[in-house]
mmCIF file of C-alpha atoms in Angstrom:
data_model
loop_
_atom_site.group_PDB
_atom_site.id
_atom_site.type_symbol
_atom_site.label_atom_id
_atom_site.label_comp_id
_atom_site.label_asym_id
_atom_site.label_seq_id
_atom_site.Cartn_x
_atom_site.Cartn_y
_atom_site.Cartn_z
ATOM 1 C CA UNK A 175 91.483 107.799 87.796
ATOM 2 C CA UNK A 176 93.561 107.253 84.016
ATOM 3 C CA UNK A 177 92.776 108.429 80.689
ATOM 4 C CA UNK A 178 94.613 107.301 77.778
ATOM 5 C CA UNK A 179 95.669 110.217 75.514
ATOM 6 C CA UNK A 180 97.036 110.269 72.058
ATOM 7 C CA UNK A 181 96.969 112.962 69.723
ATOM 8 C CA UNK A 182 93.721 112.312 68.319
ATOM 9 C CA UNK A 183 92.112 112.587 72.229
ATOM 10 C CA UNK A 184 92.104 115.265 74.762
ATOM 11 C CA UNK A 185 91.721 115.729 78.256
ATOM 12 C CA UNK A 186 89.076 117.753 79.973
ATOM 13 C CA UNK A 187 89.827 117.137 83.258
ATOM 14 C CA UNK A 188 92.499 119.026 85.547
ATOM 15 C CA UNK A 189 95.410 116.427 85.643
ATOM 16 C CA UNK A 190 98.213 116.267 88.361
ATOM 17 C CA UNK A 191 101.385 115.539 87.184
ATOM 18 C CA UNK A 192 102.886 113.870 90.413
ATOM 19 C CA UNK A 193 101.531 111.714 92.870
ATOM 20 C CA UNK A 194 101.530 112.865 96.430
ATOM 21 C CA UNK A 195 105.162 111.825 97.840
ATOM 22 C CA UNK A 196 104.428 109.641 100.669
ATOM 23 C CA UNK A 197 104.811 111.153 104.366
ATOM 24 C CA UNK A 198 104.823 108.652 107.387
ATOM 25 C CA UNK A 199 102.198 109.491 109.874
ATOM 26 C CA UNK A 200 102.615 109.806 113.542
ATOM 27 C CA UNK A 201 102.117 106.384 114.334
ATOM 28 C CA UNK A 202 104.140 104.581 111.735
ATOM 29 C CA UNK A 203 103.867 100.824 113.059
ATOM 30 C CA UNK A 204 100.567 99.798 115.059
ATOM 31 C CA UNK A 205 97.848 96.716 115.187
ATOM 32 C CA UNK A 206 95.238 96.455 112.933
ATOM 33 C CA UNK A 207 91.807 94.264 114.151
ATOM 34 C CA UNK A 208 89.543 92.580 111.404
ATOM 35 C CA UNK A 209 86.329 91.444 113.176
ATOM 36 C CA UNK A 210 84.474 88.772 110.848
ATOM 37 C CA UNK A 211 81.822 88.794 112.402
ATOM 38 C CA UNK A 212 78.593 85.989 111.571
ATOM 39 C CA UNK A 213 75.817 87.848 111.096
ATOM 40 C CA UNK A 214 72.063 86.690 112.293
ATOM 41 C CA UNK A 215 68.498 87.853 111.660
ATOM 42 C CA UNK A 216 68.871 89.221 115.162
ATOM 43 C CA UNK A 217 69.858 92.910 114.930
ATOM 44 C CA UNK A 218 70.449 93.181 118.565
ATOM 45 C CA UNK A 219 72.485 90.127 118.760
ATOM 46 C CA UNK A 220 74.708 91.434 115.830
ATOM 47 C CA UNK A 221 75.458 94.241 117.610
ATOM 48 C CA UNK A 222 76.706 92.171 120.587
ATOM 49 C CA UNK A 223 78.355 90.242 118.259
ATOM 50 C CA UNK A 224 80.088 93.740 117.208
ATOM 51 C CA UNK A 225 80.820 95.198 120.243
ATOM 52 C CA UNK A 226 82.123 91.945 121.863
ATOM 53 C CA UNK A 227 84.937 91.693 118.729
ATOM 54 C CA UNK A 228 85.616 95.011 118.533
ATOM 55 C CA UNK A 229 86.884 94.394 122.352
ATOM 56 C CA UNK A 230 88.390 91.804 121.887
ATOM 57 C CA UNK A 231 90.424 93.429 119.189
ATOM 58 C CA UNK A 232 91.077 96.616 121.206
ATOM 59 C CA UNK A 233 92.489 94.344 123.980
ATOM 60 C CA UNK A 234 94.784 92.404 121.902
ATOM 61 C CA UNK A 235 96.219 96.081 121.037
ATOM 62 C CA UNK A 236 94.858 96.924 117.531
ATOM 63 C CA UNK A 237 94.496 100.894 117.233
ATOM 64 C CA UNK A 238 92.762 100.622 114.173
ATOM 65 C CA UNK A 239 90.078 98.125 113.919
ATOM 66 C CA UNK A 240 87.768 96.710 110.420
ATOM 67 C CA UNK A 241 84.285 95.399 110.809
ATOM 68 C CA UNK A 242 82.748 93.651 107.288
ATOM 69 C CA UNK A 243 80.357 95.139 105.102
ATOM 70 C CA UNK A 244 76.935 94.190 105.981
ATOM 71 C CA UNK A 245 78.128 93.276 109.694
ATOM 72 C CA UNK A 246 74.463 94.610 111.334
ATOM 73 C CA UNK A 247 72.185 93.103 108.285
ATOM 74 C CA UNK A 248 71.909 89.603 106.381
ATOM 75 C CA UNK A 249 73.120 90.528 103.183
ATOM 76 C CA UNK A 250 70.090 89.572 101.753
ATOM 77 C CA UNK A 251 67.753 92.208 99.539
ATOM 78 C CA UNK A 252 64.685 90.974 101.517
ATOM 79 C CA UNK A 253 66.400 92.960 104.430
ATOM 80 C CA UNK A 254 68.536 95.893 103.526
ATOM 81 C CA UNK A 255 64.994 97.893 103.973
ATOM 82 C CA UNK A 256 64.295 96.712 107.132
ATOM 83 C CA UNK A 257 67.411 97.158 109.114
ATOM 84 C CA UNK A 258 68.544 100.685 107.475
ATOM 85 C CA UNK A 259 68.625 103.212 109.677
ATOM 86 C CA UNK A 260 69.142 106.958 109.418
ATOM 87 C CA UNK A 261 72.039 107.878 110.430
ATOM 88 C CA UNK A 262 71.586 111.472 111.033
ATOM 89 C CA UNK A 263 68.518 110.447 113.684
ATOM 90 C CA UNK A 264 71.072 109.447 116.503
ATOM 91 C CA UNK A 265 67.932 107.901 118.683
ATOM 92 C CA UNK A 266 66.871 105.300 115.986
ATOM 93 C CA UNK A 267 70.192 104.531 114.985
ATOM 94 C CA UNK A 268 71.713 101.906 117.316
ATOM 95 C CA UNK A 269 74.323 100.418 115.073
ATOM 96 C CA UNK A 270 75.967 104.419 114.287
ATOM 97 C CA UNK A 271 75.442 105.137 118.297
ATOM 98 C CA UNK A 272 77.332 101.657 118.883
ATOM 99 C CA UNK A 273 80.590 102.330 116.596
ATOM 100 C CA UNK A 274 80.813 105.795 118.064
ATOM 101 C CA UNK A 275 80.479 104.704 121.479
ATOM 102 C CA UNK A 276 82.968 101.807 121.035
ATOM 103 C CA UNK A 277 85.369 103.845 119.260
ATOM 104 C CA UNK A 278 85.185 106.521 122.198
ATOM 105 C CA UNK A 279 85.762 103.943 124.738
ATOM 106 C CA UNK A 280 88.693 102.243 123.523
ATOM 107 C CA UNK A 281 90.324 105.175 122.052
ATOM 108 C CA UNK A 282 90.853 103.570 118.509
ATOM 109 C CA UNK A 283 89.442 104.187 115.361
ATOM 110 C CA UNK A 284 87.088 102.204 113.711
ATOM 111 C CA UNK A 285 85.943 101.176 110.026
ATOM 112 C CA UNK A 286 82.155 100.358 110.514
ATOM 113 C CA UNK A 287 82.583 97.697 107.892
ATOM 114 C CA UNK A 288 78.655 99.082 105.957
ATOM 115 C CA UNK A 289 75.362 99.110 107.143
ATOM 116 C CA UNK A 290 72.285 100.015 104.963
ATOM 117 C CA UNK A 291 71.397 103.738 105.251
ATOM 118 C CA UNK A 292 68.498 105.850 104.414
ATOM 119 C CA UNK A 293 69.370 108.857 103.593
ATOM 120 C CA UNK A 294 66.473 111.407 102.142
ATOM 121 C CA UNK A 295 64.497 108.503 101.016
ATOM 122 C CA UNK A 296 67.552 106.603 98.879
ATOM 123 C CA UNK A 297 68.741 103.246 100.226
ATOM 124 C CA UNK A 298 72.779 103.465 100.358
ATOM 125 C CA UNK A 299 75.738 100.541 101.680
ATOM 126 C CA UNK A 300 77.544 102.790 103.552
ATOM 127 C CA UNK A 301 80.575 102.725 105.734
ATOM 128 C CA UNK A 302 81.215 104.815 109.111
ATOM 129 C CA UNK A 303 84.850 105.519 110.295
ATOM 130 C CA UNK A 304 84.611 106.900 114.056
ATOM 131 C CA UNK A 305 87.949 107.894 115.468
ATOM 132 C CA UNK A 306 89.191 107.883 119.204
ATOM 133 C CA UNK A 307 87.147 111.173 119.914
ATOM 134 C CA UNK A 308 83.662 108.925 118.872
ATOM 135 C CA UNK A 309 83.043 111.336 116.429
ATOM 136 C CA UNK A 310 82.709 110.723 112.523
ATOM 137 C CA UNK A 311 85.534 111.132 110.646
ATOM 138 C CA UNK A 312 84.332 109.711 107.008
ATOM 139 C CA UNK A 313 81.275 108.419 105.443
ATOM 140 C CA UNK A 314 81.830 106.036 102.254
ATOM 141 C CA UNK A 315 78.887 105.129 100.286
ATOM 142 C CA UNK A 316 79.124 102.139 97.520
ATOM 143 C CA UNK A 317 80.285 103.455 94.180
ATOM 144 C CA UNK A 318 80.588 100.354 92.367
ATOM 145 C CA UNK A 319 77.045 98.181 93.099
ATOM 146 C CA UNK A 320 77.202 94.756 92.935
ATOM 147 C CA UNK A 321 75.007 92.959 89.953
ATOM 148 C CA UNK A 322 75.886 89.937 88.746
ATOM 149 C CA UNK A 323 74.227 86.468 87.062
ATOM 150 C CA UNK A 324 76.506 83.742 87.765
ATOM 151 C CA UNK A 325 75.217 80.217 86.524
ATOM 152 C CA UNK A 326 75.659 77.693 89.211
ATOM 153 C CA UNK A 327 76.659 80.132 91.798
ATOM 154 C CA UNK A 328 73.966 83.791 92.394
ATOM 155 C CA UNK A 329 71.719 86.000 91.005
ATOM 156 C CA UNK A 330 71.643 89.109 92.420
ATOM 157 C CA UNK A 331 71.573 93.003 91.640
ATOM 158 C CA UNK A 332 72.365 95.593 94.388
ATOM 159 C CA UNK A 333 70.807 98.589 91.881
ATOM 160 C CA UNK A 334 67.620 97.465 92.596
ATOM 161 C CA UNK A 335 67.904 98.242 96.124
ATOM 162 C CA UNK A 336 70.452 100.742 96.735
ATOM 163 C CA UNK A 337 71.388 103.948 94.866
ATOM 164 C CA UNK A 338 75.250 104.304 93.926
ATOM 165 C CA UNK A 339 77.473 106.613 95.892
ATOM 166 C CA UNK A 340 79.914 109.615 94.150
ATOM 167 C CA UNK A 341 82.739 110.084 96.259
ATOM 168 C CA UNK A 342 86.140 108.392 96.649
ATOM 169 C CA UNK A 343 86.434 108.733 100.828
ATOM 170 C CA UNK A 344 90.243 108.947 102.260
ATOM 171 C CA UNK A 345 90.863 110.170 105.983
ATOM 172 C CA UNK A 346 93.957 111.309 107.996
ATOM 173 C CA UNK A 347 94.744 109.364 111.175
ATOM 174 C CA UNK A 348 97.353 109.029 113.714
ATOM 175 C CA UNK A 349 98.100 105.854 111.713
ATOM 176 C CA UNK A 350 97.730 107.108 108.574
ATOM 177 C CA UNK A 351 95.967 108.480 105.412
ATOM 178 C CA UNK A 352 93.793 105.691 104.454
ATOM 179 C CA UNK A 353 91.134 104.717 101.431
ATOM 180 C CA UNK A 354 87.814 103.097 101.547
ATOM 181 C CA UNK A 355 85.816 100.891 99.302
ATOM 182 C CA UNK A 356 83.097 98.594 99.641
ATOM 183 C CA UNK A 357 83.596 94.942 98.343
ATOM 184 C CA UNK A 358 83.093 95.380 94.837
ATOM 185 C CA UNK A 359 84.578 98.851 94.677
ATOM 186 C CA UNK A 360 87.678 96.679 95.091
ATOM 187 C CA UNK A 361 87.135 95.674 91.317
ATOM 188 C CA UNK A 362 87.895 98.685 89.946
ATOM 189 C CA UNK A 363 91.602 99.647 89.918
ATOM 190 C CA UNK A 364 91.008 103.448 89.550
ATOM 191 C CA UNK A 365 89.694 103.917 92.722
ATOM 192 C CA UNK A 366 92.788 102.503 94.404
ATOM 193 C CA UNK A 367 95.014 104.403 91.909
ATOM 194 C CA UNK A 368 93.287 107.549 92.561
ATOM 195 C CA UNK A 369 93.516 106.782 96.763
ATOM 196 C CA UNK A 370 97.355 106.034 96.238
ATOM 197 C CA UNK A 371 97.904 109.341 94.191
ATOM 198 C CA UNK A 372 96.498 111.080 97.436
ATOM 199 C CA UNK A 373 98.851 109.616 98.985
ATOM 200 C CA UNK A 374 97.132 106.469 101.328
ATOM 201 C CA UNK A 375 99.005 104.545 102.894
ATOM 202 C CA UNK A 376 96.333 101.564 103.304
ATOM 203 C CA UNK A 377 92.908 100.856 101.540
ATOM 204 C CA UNK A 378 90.687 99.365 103.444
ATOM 205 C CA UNK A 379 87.850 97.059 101.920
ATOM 206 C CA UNK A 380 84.822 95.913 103.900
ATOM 207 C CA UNK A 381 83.136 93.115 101.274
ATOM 208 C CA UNK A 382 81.559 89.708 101.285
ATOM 209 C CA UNK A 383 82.286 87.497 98.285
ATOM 210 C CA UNK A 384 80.387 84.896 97.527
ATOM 211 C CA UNK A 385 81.858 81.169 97.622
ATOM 212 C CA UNK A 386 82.857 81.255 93.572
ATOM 213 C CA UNK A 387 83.954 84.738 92.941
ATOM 214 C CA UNK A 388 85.545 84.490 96.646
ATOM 215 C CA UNK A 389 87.909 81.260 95.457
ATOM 216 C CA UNK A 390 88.751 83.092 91.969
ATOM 217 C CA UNK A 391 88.945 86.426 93.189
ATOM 218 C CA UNK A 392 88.946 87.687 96.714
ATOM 219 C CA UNK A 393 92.796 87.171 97.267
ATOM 220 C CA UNK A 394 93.679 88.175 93.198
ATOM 221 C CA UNK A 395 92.144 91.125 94.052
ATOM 222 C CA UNK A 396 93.684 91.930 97.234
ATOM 223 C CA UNK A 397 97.376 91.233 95.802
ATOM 224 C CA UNK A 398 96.262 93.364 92.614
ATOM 225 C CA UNK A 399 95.830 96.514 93.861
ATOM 226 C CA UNK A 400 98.253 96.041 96.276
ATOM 227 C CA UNK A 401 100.648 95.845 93.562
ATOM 228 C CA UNK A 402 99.669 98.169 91.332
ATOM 229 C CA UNK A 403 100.426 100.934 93.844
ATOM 230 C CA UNK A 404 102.631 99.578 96.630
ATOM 231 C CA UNK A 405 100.367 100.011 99.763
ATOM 232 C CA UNK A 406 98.554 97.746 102.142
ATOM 233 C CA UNK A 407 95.124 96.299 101.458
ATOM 234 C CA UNK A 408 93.057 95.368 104.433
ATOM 235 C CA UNK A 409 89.789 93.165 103.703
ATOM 236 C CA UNK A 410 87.199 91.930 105.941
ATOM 237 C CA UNK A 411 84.113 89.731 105.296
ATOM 238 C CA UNK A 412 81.607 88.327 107.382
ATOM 239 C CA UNK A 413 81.723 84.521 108.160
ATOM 240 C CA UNK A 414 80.543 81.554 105.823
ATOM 241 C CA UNK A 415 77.690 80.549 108.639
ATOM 242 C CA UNK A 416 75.772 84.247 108.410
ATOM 243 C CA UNK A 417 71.975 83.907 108.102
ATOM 244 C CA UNK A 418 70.840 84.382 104.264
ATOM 245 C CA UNK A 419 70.703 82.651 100.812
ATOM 246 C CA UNK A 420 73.860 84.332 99.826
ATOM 247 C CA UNK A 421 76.713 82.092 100.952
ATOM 248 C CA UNK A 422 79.790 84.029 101.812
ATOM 249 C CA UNK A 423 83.498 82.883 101.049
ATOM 250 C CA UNK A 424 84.694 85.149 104.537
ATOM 251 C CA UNK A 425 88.550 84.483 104.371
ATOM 252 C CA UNK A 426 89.470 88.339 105.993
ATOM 253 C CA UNK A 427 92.968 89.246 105.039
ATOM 254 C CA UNK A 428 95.475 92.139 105.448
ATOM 255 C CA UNK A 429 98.219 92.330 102.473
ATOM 256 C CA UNK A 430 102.047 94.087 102.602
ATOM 257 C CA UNK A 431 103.027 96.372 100.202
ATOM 258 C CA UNK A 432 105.248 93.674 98.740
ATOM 259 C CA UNK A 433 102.528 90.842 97.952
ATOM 260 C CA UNK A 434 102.654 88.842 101.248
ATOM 261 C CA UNK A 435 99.823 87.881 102.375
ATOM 262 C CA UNK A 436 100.719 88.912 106.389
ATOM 263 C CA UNK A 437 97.663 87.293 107.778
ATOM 264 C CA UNK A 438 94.384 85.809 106.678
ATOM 265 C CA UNK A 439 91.353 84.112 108.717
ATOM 266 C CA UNK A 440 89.324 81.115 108.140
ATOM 267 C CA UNK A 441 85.985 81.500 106.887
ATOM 268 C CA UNK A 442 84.812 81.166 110.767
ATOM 269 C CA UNK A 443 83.773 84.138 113.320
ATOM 270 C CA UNK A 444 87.183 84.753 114.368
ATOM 271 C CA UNK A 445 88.721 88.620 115.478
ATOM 272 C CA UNK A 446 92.167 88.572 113.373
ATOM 273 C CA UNK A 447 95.184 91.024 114.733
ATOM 274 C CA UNK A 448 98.205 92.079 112.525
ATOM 275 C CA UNK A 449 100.948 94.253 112.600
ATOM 276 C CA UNK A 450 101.231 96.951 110.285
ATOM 277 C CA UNK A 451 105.097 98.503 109.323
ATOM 278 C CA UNK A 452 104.951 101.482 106.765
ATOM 279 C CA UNK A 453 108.105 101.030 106.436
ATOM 280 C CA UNK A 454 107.628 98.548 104.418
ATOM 281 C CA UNK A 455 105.772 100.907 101.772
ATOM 282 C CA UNK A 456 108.991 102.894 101.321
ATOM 283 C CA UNK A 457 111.261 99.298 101.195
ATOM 284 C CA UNK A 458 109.396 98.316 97.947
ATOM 285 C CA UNK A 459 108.922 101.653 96.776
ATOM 286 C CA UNK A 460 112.653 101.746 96.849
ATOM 287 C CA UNK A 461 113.242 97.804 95.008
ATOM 288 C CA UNK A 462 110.654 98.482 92.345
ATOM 289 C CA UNK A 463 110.111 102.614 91.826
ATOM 290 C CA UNK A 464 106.918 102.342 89.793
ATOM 291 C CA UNK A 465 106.674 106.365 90.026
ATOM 292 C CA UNK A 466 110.190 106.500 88.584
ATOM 293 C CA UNK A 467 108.841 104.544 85.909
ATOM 294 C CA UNK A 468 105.093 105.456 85.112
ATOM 295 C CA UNK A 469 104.834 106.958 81.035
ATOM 296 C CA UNK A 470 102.609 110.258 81.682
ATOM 297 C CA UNK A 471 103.656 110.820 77.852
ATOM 298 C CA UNK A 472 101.274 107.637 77.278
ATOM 299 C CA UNK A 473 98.666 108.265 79.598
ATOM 300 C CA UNK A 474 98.164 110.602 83.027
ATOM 301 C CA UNK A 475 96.416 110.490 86.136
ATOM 302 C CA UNK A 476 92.861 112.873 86.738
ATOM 303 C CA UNK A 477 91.031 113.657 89.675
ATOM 304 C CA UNK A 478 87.711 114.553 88.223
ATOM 305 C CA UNK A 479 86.220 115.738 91.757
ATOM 306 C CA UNK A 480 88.726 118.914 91.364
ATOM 307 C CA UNK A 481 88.664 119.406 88.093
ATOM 308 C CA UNK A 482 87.813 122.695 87.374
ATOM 309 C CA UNK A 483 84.480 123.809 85.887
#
């Protein structure tokens, strides 16, 4: 997070003065799987559909592998409610029980894209990352909910639904320390500046656009916090034909650290594979040293979750 600071202003928050150097993980180079996935009113059937890609991903040798946000659900208000499950009942939770049994099996770690949760009678969007062990390694619940009154295009507010989550998420992996946001969380450039001064190597964002702000937006945003800090963005969206008023622009991509758009999908049901080089963090690092140049005498970096009291 930034705070502007002059001398009329003053910071209450502990600040950090540095951001976290950057330290290559164990597995510097690997696959990375984005499963759009087209979503029915069939629960069961999405879970096929889930389990199927997530295969099909695994076999095409992708250790890490991204499912969309809203991947078991229509994203549709009318059903959020319906196909939430509580996630710390293991027997009425098939979707949970499914990424933790695929992750096992394949050895790989998986972003569950989001699923509605209840969770002590709140309604969260909330992503599940499983690693090769099945267990849960991280638990990311919307920060930023999505309302918005577009003429021509959607009406539509996520607050009346679903309360917000508090917490940034970022997890160590073989392949990585990596950040997590839900589609519009990918608005807000703090998050990702916060994730990249603790030192991620990859944010990962599990959304579904709609057809206007996905033609205006969904790729500016990618390539925009990409280059404010210099790490790769991963996105991944369910398809344009997925059951629901709320047309989806789909379009899952997976940026470099440099801008380049390394691979993006249609907007069909397709399971997209990519190579990932960290290498290529430290290569533009290097060109353009944004650290080097950053004015802390203008403005600095908090982390207001360890602040001091």
């Amino acid at each position: 997070m930034m705070m502007a600071t002059s001398s009329n202003s003053m910071v209450v928050n502990t600040s950090f003065d540095a951001l976290s150097p950057l330290k290559l993980p164990t597995i510097p180079k690997f696959k990375i799987g984005l499963c759009q996935l087209s979503v029915t009113l069939d629960k069961n059937q999405n879970l096929i559909h889930a389990k199927n890609s997530i295969k099909i991903a695994a076999e095409q040798g992708a250790k890490l592998v991204v499912l969309p946000e809203m991947w078991n659900c229509p994203y549709s208000i009318d059903y959020f409610a319906i196909y939430a499950e509580d996630f710390d009942d293991k027997d009425a939770s098939p979707s949970f029980s499914l990424l933790s049994e695929a992750a096992s099996c394949h050895g790989i770690t998986i972003i569950g894209g989001s699923m509605p949760e209840w969770n002590n009678g709140r309604l969260y969007n909330t992503c599940c990352v499983f690693g090769p062990d099945g267990k849960l390694k991280a638990k990311h619940r919307k920060i930023h909910l999505f309302d918005t009154d577009i003429q021509g295009d959607i009406s539509f507010k996520e607050s009346d639904t679903f309360s917000a989550g508090d917490e940034p998420t970022i997890f160590e992996t073989e392949m990585g320390r990596i950040g997590v946001g839900i589609c519009h969380d990918i608005r807000f450039p703090e998050l990702a500046l916060l994730y990249r001064a603790k030192g991620a190597h990859m944010i990962c964002y599990p959304g579904a656009f709609s057809m206007i702000t996905g033609e205006l937006l969904w790729e500016l945003m990618q390539r925009a916090r990409e280059a404010d800090n210099q790490i790769f963005v991963a996105t991944c969206s369910p398809s344009r034909d997925s059951a629901g008023f709320y047309k989806i622009w789909g379009h899952s991509s997976l940026v470099a650290p440099s801008g380049e758009m390394i691979v993006t999908s249609g907007c069909e049901e397709t399971v997209v594979v990519a190579e990932i080089d960290y290498s290529a963090i430290e290569l533009q690092r290097h060109n353009i040293p944004l650290e080097r140049q950053r004015r802390r005498d203008v403005y600095e970096f908090i982390d207001i979750s360890e602040a001091e009291p």
